[in-house]
CSV table of C-alpha atoms and ligand atoms in Angstrom, one decimal:
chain,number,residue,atom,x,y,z
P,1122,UNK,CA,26.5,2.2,6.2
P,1123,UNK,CA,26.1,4.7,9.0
P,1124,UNK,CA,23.0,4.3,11.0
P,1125,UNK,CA,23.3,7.5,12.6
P,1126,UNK,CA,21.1,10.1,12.9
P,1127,UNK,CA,22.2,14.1,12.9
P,1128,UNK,CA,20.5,16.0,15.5
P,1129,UNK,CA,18.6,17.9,13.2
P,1130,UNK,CA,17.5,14.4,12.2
P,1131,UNK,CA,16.6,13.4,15.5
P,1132,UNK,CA,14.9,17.0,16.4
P,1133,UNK,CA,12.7,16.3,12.9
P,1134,UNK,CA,11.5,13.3,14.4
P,1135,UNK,CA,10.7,14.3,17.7
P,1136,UNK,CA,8.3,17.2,16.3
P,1137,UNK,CA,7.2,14.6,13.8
P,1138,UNK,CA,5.8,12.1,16.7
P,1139,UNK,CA,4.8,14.9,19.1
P,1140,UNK,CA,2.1,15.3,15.8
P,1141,UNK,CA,1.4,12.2,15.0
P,1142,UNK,CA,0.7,11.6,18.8
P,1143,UNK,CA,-1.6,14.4,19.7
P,1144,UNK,CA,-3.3,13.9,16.2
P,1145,UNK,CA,-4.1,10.7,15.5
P,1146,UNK,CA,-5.3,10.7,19.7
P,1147,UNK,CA,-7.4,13.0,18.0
P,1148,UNK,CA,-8.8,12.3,15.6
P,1149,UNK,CA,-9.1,8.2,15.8
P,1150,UNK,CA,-9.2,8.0,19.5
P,1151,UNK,CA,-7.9,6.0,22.2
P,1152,UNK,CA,-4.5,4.6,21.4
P,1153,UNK,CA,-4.7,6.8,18.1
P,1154,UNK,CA,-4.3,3.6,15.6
P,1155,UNK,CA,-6.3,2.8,13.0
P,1156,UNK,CA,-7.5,-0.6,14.4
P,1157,UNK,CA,-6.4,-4.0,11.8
P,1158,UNK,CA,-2.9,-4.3,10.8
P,1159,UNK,CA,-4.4,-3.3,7.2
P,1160,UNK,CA,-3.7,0.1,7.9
P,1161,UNK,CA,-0.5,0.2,5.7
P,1162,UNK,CA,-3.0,-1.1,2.8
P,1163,UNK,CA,-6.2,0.4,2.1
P,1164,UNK,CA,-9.3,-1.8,3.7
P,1165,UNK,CA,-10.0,1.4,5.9
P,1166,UNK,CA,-13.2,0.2,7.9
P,1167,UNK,CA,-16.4,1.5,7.7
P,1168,UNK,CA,-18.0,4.9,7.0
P,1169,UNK,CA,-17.0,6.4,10.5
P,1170,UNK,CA,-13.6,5.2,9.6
P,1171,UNK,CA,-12.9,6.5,6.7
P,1172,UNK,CA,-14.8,10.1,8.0
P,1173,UNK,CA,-12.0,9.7,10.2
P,1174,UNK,CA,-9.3,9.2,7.7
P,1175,UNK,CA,-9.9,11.7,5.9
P,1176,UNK,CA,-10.2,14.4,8.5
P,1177,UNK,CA,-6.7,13.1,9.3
P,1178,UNK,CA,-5.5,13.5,5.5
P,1179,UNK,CA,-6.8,17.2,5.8
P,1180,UNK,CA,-4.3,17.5,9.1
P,1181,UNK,CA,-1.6,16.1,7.8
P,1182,UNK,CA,-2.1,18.2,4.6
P,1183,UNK,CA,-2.2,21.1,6.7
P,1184,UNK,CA,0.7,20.4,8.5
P,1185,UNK,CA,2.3,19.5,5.5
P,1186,UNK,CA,2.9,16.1,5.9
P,1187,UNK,CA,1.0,14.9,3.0
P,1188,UNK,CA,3.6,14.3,0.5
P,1189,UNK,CA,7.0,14.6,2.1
P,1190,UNK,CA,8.6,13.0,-0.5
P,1191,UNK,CA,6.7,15.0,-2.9
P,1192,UNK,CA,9.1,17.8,-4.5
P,1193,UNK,CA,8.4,21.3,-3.6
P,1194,UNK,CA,7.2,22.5,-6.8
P,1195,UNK,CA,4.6,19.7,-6.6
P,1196,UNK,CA,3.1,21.4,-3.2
P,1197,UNK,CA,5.1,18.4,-1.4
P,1198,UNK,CA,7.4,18.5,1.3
P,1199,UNK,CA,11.0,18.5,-0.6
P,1200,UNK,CA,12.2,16.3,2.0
P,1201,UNK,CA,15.4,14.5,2.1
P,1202,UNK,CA,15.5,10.6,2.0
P,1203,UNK,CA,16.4,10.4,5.8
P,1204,UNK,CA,13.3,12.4,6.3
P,1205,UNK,CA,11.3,10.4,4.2
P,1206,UNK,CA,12.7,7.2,6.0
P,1207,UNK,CA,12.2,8.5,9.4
P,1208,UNK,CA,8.6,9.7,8.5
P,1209,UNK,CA,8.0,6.3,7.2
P,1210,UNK,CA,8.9,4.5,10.6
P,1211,UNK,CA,7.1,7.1,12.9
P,1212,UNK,CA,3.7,6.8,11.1
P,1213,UNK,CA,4.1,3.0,10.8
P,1214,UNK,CA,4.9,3.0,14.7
P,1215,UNK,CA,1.7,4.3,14.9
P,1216,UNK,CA,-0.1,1.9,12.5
P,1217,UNK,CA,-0.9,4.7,10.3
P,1218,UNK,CA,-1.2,4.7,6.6
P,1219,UNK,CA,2.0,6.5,5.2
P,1220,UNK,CA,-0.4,8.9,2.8
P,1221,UNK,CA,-3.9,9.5,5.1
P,1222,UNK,CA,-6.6,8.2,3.0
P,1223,UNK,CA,-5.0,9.1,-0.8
P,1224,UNK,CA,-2.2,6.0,-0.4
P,1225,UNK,CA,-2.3,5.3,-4.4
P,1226,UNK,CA,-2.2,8.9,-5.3
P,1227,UNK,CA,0.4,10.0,-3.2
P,1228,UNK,CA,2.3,7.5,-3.5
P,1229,UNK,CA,2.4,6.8,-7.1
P,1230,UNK,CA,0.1,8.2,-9.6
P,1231,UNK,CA,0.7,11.7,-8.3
P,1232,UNK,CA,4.6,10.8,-9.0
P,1233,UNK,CA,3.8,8.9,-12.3
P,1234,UNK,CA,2.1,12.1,-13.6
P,1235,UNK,CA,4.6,14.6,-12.6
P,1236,UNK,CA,6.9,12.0,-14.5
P,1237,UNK,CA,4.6,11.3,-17.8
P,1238,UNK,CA,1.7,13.4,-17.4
P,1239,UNK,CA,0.8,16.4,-19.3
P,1240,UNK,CA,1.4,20.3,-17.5
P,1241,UNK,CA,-2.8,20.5,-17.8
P,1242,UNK,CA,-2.5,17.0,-16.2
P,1243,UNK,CA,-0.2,17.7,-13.3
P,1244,UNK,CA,-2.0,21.4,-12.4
P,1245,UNK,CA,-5.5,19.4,-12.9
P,1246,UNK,CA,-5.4,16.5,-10.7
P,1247,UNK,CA,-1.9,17.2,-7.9
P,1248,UNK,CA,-3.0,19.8,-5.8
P,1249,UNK,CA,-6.9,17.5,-4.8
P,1250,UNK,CA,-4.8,14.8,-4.6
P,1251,UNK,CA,-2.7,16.5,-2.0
P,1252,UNK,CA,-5.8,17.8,-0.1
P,1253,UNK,CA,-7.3,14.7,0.1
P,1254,UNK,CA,-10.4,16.2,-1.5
P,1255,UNK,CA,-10.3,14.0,-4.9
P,1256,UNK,CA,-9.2,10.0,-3.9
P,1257,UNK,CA,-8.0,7.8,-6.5
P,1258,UNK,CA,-8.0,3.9,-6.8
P,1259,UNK,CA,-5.6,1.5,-9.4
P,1260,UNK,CA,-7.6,-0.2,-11.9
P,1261,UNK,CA,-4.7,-2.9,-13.3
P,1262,UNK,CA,-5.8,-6.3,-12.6
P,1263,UNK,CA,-8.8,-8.2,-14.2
P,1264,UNK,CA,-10.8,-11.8,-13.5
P,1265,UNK,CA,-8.0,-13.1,-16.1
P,1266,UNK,CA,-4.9,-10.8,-15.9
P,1267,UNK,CA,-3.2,-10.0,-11.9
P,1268,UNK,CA,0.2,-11.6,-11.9
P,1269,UNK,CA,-0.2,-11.6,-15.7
P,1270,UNK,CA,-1.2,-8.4,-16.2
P,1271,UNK,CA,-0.2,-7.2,-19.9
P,1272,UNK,CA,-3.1,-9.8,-20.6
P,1273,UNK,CA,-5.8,-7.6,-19.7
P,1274,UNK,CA,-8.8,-7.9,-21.9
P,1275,UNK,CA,-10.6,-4.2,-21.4
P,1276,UNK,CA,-11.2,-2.5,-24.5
P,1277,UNK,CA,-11.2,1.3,-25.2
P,1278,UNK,CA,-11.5,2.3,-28.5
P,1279,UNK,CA,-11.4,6.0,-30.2
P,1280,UNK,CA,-15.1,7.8,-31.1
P,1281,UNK,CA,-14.1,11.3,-31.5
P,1282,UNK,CA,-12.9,13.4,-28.4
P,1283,UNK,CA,-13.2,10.0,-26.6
P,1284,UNK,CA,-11.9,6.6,-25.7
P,1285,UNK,CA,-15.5,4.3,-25.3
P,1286,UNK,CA,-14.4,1.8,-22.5
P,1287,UNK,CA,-15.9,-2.0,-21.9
P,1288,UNK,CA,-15.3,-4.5,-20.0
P,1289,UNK,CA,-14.4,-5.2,-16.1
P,1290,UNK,CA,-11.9,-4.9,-13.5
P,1291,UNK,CA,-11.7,-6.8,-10.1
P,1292,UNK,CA,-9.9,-6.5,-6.3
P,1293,UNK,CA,-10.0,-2.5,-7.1
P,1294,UNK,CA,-9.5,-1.2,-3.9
P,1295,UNK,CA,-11.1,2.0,-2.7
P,1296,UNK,CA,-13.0,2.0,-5.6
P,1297,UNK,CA,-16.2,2.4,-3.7
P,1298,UNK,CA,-14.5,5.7,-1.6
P,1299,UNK,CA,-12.7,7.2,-4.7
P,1300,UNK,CA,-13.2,9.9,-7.3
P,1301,UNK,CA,-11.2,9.0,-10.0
P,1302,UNK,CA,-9.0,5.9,-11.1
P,1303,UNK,CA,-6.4,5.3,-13.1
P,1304,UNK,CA,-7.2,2.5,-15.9
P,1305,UNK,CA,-4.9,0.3,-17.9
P,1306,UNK,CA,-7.3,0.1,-21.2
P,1307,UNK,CA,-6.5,-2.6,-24.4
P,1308,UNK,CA,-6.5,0.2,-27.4
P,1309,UNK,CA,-5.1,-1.9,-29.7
P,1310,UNK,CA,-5.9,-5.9,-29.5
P,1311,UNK,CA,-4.2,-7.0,-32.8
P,1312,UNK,CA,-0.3,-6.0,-31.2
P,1313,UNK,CA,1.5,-7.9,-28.9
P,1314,UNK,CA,-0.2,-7.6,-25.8
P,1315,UNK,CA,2.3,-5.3,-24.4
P,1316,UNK,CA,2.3,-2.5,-26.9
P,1317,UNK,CA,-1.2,-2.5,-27.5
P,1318,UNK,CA,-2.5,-0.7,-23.9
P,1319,UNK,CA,-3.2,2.8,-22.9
P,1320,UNK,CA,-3.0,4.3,-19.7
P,1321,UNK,CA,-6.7,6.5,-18.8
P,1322,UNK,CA,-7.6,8.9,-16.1
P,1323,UNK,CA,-11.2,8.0,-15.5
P,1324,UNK,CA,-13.8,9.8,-13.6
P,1325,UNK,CA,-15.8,7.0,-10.9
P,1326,UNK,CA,-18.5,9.2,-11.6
P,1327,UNK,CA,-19.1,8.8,-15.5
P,1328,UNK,CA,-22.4,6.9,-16.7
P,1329,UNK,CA,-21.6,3.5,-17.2
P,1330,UNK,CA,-19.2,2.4,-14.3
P,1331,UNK,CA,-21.1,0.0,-11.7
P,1332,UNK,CA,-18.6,-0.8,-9.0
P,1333,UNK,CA,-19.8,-4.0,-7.0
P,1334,UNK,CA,-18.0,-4.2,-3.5
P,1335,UNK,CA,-16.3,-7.7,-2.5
P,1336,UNK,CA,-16.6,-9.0,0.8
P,1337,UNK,CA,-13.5,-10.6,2.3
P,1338,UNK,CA,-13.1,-13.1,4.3
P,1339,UNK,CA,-12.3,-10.5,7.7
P,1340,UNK,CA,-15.9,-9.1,6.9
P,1341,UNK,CA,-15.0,-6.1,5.2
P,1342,UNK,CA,-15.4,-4.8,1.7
P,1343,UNK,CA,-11.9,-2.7,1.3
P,1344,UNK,CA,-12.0,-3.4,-2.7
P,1345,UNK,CA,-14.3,-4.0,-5.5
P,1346,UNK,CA,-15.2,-5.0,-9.2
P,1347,UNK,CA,-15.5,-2.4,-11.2
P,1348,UNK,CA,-17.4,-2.6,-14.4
P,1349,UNK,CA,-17.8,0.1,-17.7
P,1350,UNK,CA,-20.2,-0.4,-19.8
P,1351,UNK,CA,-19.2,1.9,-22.6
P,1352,UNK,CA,-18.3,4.8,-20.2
P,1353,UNK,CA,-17.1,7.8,-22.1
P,1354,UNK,CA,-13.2,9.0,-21.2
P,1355,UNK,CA,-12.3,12.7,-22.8
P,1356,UNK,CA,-9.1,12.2,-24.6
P,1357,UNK,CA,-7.3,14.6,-23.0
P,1358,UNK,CA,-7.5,12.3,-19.8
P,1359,UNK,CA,-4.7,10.1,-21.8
P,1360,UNK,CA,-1.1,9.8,-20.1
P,1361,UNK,CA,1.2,9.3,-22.5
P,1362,UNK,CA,0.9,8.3,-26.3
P,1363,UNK,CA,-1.5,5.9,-27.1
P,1364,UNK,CA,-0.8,2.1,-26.9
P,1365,UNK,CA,1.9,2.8,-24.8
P,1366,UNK,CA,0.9,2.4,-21.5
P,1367,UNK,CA,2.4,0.3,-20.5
P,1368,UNK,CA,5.5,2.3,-20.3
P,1369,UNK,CA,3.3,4.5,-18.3
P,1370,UNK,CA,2.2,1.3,-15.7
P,1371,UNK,CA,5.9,0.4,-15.3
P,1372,UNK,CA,6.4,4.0,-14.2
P,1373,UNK,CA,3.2,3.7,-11.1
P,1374,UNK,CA,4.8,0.1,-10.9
P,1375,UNK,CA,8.5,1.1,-10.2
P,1376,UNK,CA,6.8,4.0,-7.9
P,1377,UNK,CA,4.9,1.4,-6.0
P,1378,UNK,CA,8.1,-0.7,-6.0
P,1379,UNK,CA,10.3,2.1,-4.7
P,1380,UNK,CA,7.9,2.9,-1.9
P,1381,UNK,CA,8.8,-0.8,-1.3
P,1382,UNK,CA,6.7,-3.8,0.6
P,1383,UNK,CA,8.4,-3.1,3.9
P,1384,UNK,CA,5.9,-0.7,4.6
P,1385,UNK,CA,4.4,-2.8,6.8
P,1386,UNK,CA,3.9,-2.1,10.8
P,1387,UNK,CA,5.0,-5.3,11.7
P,1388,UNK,CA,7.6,-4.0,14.0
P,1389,UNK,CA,4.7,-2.7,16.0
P,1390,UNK,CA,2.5,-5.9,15.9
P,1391,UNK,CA,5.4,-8.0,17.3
P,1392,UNK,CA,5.2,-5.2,20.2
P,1393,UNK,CA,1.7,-5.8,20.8
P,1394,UNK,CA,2.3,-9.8,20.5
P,1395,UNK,CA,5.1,-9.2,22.9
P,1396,UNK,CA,2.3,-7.8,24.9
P,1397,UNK,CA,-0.4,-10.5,24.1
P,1398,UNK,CA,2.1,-13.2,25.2
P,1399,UNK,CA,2.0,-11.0,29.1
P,1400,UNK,CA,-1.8,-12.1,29.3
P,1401,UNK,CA,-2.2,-15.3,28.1
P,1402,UNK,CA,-1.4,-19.5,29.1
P,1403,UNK,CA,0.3,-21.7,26.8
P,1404,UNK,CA,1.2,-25.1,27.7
P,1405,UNK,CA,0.0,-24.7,31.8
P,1406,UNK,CA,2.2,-21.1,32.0
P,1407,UNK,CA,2.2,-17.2,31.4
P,1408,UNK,CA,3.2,-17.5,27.5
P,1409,UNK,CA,5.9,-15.3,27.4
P,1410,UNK,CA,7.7,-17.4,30.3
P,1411,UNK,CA,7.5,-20.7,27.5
P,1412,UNK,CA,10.8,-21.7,25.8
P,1413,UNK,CA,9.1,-21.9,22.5
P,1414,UNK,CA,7.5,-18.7,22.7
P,1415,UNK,CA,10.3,-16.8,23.8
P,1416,UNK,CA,12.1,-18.2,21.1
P,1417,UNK,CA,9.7,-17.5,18.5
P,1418,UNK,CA,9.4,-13.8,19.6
P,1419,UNK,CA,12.9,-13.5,19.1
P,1420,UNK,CA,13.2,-15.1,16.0
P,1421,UNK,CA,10.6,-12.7,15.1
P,1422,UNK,CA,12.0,-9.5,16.9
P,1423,UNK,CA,15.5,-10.2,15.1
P,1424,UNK,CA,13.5,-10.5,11.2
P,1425,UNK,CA,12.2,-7.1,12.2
P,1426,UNK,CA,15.0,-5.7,12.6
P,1427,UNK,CA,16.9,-7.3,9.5
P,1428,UNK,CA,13.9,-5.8,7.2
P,1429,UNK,CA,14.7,-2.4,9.0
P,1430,UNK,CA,18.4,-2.6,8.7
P,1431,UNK,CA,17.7,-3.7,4.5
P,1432,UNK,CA,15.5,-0.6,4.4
P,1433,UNK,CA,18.6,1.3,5.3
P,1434,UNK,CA,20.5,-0.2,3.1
P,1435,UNK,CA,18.2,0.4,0.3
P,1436,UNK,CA,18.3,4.4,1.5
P,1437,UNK,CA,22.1,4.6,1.5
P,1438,UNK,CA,22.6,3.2,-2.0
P,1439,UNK,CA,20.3,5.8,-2.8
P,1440,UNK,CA,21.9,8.4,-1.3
P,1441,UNK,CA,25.0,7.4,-2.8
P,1442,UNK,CA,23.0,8.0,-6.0
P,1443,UNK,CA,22.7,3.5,-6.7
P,1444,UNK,CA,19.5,2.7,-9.3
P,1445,UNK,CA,17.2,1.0,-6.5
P,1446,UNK,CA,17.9,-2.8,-6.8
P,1447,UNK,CA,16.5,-5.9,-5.9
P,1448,UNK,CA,15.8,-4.6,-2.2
P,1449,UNK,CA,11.8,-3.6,-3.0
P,1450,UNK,CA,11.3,-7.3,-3.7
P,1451,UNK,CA,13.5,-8.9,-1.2
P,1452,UNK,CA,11.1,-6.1,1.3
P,1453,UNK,CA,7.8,-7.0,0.0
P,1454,UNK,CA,8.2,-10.8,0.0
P,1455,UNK,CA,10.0,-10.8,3.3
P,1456,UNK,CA,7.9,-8.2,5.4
P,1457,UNK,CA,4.4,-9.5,4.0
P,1458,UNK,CA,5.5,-13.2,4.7
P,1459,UNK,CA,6.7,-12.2,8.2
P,1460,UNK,CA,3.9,-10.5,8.8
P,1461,UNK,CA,1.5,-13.6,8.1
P,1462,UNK,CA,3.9,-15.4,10.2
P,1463,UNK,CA,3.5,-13.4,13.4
P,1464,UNK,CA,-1.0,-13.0,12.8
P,1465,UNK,CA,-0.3,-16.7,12.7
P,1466,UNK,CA,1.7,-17.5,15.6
P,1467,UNK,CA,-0.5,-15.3,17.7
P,1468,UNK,CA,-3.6,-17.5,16.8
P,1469,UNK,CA,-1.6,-19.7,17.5
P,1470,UNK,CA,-1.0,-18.4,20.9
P,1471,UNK,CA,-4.6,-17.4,21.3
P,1472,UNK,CA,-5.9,-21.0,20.8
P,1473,UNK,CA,-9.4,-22.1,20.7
P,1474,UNK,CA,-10.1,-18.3,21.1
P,1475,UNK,CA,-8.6,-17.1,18.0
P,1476,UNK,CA,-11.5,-18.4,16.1
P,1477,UNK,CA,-14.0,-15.5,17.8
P,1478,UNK,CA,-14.7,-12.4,15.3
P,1479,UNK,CA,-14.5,-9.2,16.1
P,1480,UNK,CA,-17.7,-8.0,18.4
P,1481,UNK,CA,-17.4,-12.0,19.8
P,1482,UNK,CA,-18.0,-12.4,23.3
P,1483,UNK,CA,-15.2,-13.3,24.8
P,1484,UNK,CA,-12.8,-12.1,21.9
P,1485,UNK,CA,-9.7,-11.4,22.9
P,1486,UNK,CA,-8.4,-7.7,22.1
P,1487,UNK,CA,-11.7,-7.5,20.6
P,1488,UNK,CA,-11.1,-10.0,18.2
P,1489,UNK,CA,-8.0,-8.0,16.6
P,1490,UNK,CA,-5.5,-11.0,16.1
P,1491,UNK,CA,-7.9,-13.1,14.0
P,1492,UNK,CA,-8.7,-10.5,11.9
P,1493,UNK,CA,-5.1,-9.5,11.4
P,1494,UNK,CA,-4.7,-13.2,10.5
P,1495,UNK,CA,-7.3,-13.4,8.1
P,1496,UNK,CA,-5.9,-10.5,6.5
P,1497,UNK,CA,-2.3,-10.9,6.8
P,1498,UNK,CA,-3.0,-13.2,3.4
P,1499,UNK,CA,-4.0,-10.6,1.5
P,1500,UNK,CA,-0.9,-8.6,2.1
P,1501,UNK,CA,1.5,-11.4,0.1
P,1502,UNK,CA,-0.8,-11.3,-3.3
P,1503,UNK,CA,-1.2,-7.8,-3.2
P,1504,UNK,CA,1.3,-5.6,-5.0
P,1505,UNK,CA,2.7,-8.9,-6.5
P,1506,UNK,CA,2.3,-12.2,-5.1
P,1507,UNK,CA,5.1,-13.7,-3.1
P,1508,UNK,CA,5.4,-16.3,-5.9
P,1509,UNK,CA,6.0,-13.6,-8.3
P,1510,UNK,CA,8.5,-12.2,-6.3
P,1511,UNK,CA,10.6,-15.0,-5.4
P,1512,UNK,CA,10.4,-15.5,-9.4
P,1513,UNK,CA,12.0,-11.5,-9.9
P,1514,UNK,CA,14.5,-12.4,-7.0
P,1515,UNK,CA,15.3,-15.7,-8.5
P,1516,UNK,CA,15.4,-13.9,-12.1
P,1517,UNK,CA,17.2,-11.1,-11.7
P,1518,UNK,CA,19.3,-11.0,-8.2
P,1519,UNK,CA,20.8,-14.9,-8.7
P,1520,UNK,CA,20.5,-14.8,-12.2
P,1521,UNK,CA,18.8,-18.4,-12.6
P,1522,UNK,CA,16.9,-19.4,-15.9
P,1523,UNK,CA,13.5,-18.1,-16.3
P,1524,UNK,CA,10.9,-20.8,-15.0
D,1345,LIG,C1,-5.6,-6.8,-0.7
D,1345,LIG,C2,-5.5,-6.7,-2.2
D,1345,LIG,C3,-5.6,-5.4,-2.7
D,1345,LIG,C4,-5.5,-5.3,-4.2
D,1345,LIG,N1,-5.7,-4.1,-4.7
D,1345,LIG,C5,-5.6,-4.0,-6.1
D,1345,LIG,C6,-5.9,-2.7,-6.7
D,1345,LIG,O1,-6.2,-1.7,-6.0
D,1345,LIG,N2,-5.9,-2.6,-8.0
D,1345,LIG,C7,-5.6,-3.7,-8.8
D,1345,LIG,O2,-5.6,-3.6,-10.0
D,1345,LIG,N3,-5.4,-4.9,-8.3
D,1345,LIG,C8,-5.4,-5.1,-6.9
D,1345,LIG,N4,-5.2,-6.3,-6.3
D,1345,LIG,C9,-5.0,-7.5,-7.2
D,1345,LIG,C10,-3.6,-8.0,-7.2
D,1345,LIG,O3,-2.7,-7.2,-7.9
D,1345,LIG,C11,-3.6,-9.4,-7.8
D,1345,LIG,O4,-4.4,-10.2,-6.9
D,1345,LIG,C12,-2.3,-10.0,-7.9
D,1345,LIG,O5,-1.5,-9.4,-8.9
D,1345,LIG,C13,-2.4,-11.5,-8.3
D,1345,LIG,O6,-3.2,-11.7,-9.4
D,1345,LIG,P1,-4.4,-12.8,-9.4
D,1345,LIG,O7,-5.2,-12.5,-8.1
D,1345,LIG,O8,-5.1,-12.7,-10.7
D,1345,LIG,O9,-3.8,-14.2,-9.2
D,1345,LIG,P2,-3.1,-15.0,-10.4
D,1345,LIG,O10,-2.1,-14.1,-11.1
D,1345,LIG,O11,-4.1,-15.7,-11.1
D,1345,LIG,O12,-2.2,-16.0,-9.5
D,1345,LIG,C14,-2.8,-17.2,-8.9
D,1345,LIG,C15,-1.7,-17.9,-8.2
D,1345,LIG,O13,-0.7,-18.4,-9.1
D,1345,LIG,C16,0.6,-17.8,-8.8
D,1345,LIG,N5,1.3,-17.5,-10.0
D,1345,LIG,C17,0.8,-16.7,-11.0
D,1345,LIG,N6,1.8,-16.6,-12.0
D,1345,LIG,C18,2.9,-17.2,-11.5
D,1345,LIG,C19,4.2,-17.4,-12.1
D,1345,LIG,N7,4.6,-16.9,-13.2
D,1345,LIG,N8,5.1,-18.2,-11.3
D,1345,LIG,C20,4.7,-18.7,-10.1
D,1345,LIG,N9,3.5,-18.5,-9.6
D,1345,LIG,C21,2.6,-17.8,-10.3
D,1345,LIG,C22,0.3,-16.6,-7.9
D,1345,LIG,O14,1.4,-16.3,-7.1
D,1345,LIG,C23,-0.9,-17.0,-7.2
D,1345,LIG,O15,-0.6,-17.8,-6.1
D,1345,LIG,C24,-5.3,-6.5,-4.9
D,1345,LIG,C25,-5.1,-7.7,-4.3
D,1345,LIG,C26,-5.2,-7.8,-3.0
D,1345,LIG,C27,-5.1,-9.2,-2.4
């Protein structure tokens, strides 16, 4: 490993935050960030917010940032991986979303279609997704199939040019912001439940799709349940051969894993709880002079830096040309769990106070750390529970018997 970078490297970067700096001051404001540590996910805020986001999409299109990672061909940037990593930690130092306000679609079901889609596909549907002008949402899971998912239970079936699609899906998020979705379907229910799904390109618009926003427990409504009520899909909006989607869904799935959980701007919140622990008692004293806090910053400070330094592990094996391994799963179990741990120990910090909600008199950083905290949850399930990925690790990296 060799964790330096070349001058052109380092000059990429510079211009890169210079950008990100002058943009995001901006376009969001005052101290340019998005606001909840939810940024990296896709519970964007209210209207105003996501008016904002999307204005910053259309700049970071423009200044083609929008899909570094995209290849060139694709309208993306072509970048290498070390450009691609050091964009990464430059937006996320900024609390940014990686991909502006089209996160699924950039960064995998635009992939996913440039992989499996069809030419008409990939001229149809890349280029708005690159603009920002057509967002897309992920409908997978359902009231009865998340971690299980090859047990979903919507039905399409054939009628002519069609698929006719019933049934519901839940905890779709952005559904209520996007234009189109992409929809795991069951096409054929007498096959074993993995051979029998298809893998649809669904306009949010068609007759027959009622999306019902759900309120979490921060107070906002960042995803939904969706439901269709035979809502009419041409077949042409197909990826892939039918009742075998789920070829297709490993494809967005192995995207989603590559882009790995260690996305998160965690290294940034322990900056700010550095900060936090400058302003507040604990135990009769300025917190950050207390033994226990110090050492629990540390210990925290020192994680971050191990989830870095596995990232760039990840990146050399793939520059060596390595098949990604176990690294997206070790990322996304250890950076979501670390980052509950740190929206944790800053209520923990924040005491009685930490239960005032945002807009609370009285609440501290206007009420940012408990709403971090209520959504740092969210972050573990997400993507894969941490369960589930303790049971891939345990699996497939230590090779113990299956559960
Ligand atoms: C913030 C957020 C955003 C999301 N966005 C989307 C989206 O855009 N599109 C979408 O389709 N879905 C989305 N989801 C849904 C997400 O994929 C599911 O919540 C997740 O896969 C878990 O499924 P479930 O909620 O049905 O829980 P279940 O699968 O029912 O699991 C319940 C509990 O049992 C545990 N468990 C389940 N199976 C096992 C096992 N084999 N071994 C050990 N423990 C197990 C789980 O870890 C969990 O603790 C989102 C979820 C969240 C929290």
């Amino acid at each position: 490993m060799d964790f330096r970078f070349t001058a052109e490297e380092e000059a990429f970067r510079a211009k890169l935050h210079g950008w990100i700096e002058r943009t995001s001051e901006q376009v969001f404001g005052h101290g340019g960030a998005i606001g909840a540590s939810t940024a990296s996910l896709l519970d964007v805020g209210d209207d105003g917010q996501w008016r904002r986001l999307k204005e910053y999409h259309r700049k970071l299109h423009e200044a083609g940032y929008a899909a570094l990672h995209w290849p060139i061909e694709y309208g993306g940037g072509g970048a290498t991986l070390i450009e691609q990593a050091i964009y990464q930690d430059e937006v996320l130092s900024f609390g940014l979303p990686l991909y502006g306000c089209n996160q699924l679609a950039i960064d995998r079901i635009g992939p996913t279609l440039m992989f499996m889609g069809t030419q008409a596909q990939k001229d149809r549907y890349l280029p708005k997704m690159l603009t920002g002008e057509e967002v897309w949402c992920q409908g997978y899971s359902e009231p009865n199939a998340g971690s299980d998912l090859a047990s979903l239970q919507t039905r399409a079936v054939i009628d002519g040019d069609s698929f006719v699609v019933n049934g519901q899906k839940v905890w779709t998020s952005l559904a209520h912001r996007a234009d189109w979705q992409v929809l795991l379907v069951r096409t054929d229910p007498e096959a074993p439940k993995h051979k029998g799904i298809s893998y649809l390109l669904v306009d949010m618009k068609t007759p027959g799709i009622t999306i019902r926003p759900l309120v979490q427990m921060t107070g906002e409504s960042g995803f939904n349940e969706v439901f269709y009520d035979n809502v009419r899909v041409p077949r042409e909006n197909l990826v892939g051969e039918v009742n075998q989607g789920w070829q297709v869904s490993i494809a967005t799935l192995m995207y989603e894993r590559l882009s790995g959980g260690t996305r998160h701007p965690v290294e940034r919140t322990i900056t700010q709880l550095l900060e936090l622990s400058k302003h507040v008692e604990f135990d009769g004293m300025t917190a950050n002079r207390h033994p226990y806090v110090r050492q629990k910053l540390t210990q925290f400070a020192i994680e971050a830096r191990c989830l870095r330094l596995s990232r760039y592990r990840s990146l050399t094996a793939h520059l060596k040309g390595k098949i990604p391994g176990p690294e997206s799963s070790f990322g996304k179990l250890f950076a979501t769990e670390l980052n509950l741990r740190v929206a944790m120990f800053a209520d923990e910090l924040l005491g009685s106070y930490s239960a005032l909600d945002k807009g609370s008199l009285g609440a501290v950083e206007g009420g940012r750390w408990q709403q971090r905290m209520l959504a740092a949850r969210g972050l573990t399930i997400a993507a894969g529970s941490s369960e589930i990925q303790h049971n891939i690790i345990g699996e497939r990296v230590l090779k113990l018997p299956k559960g």
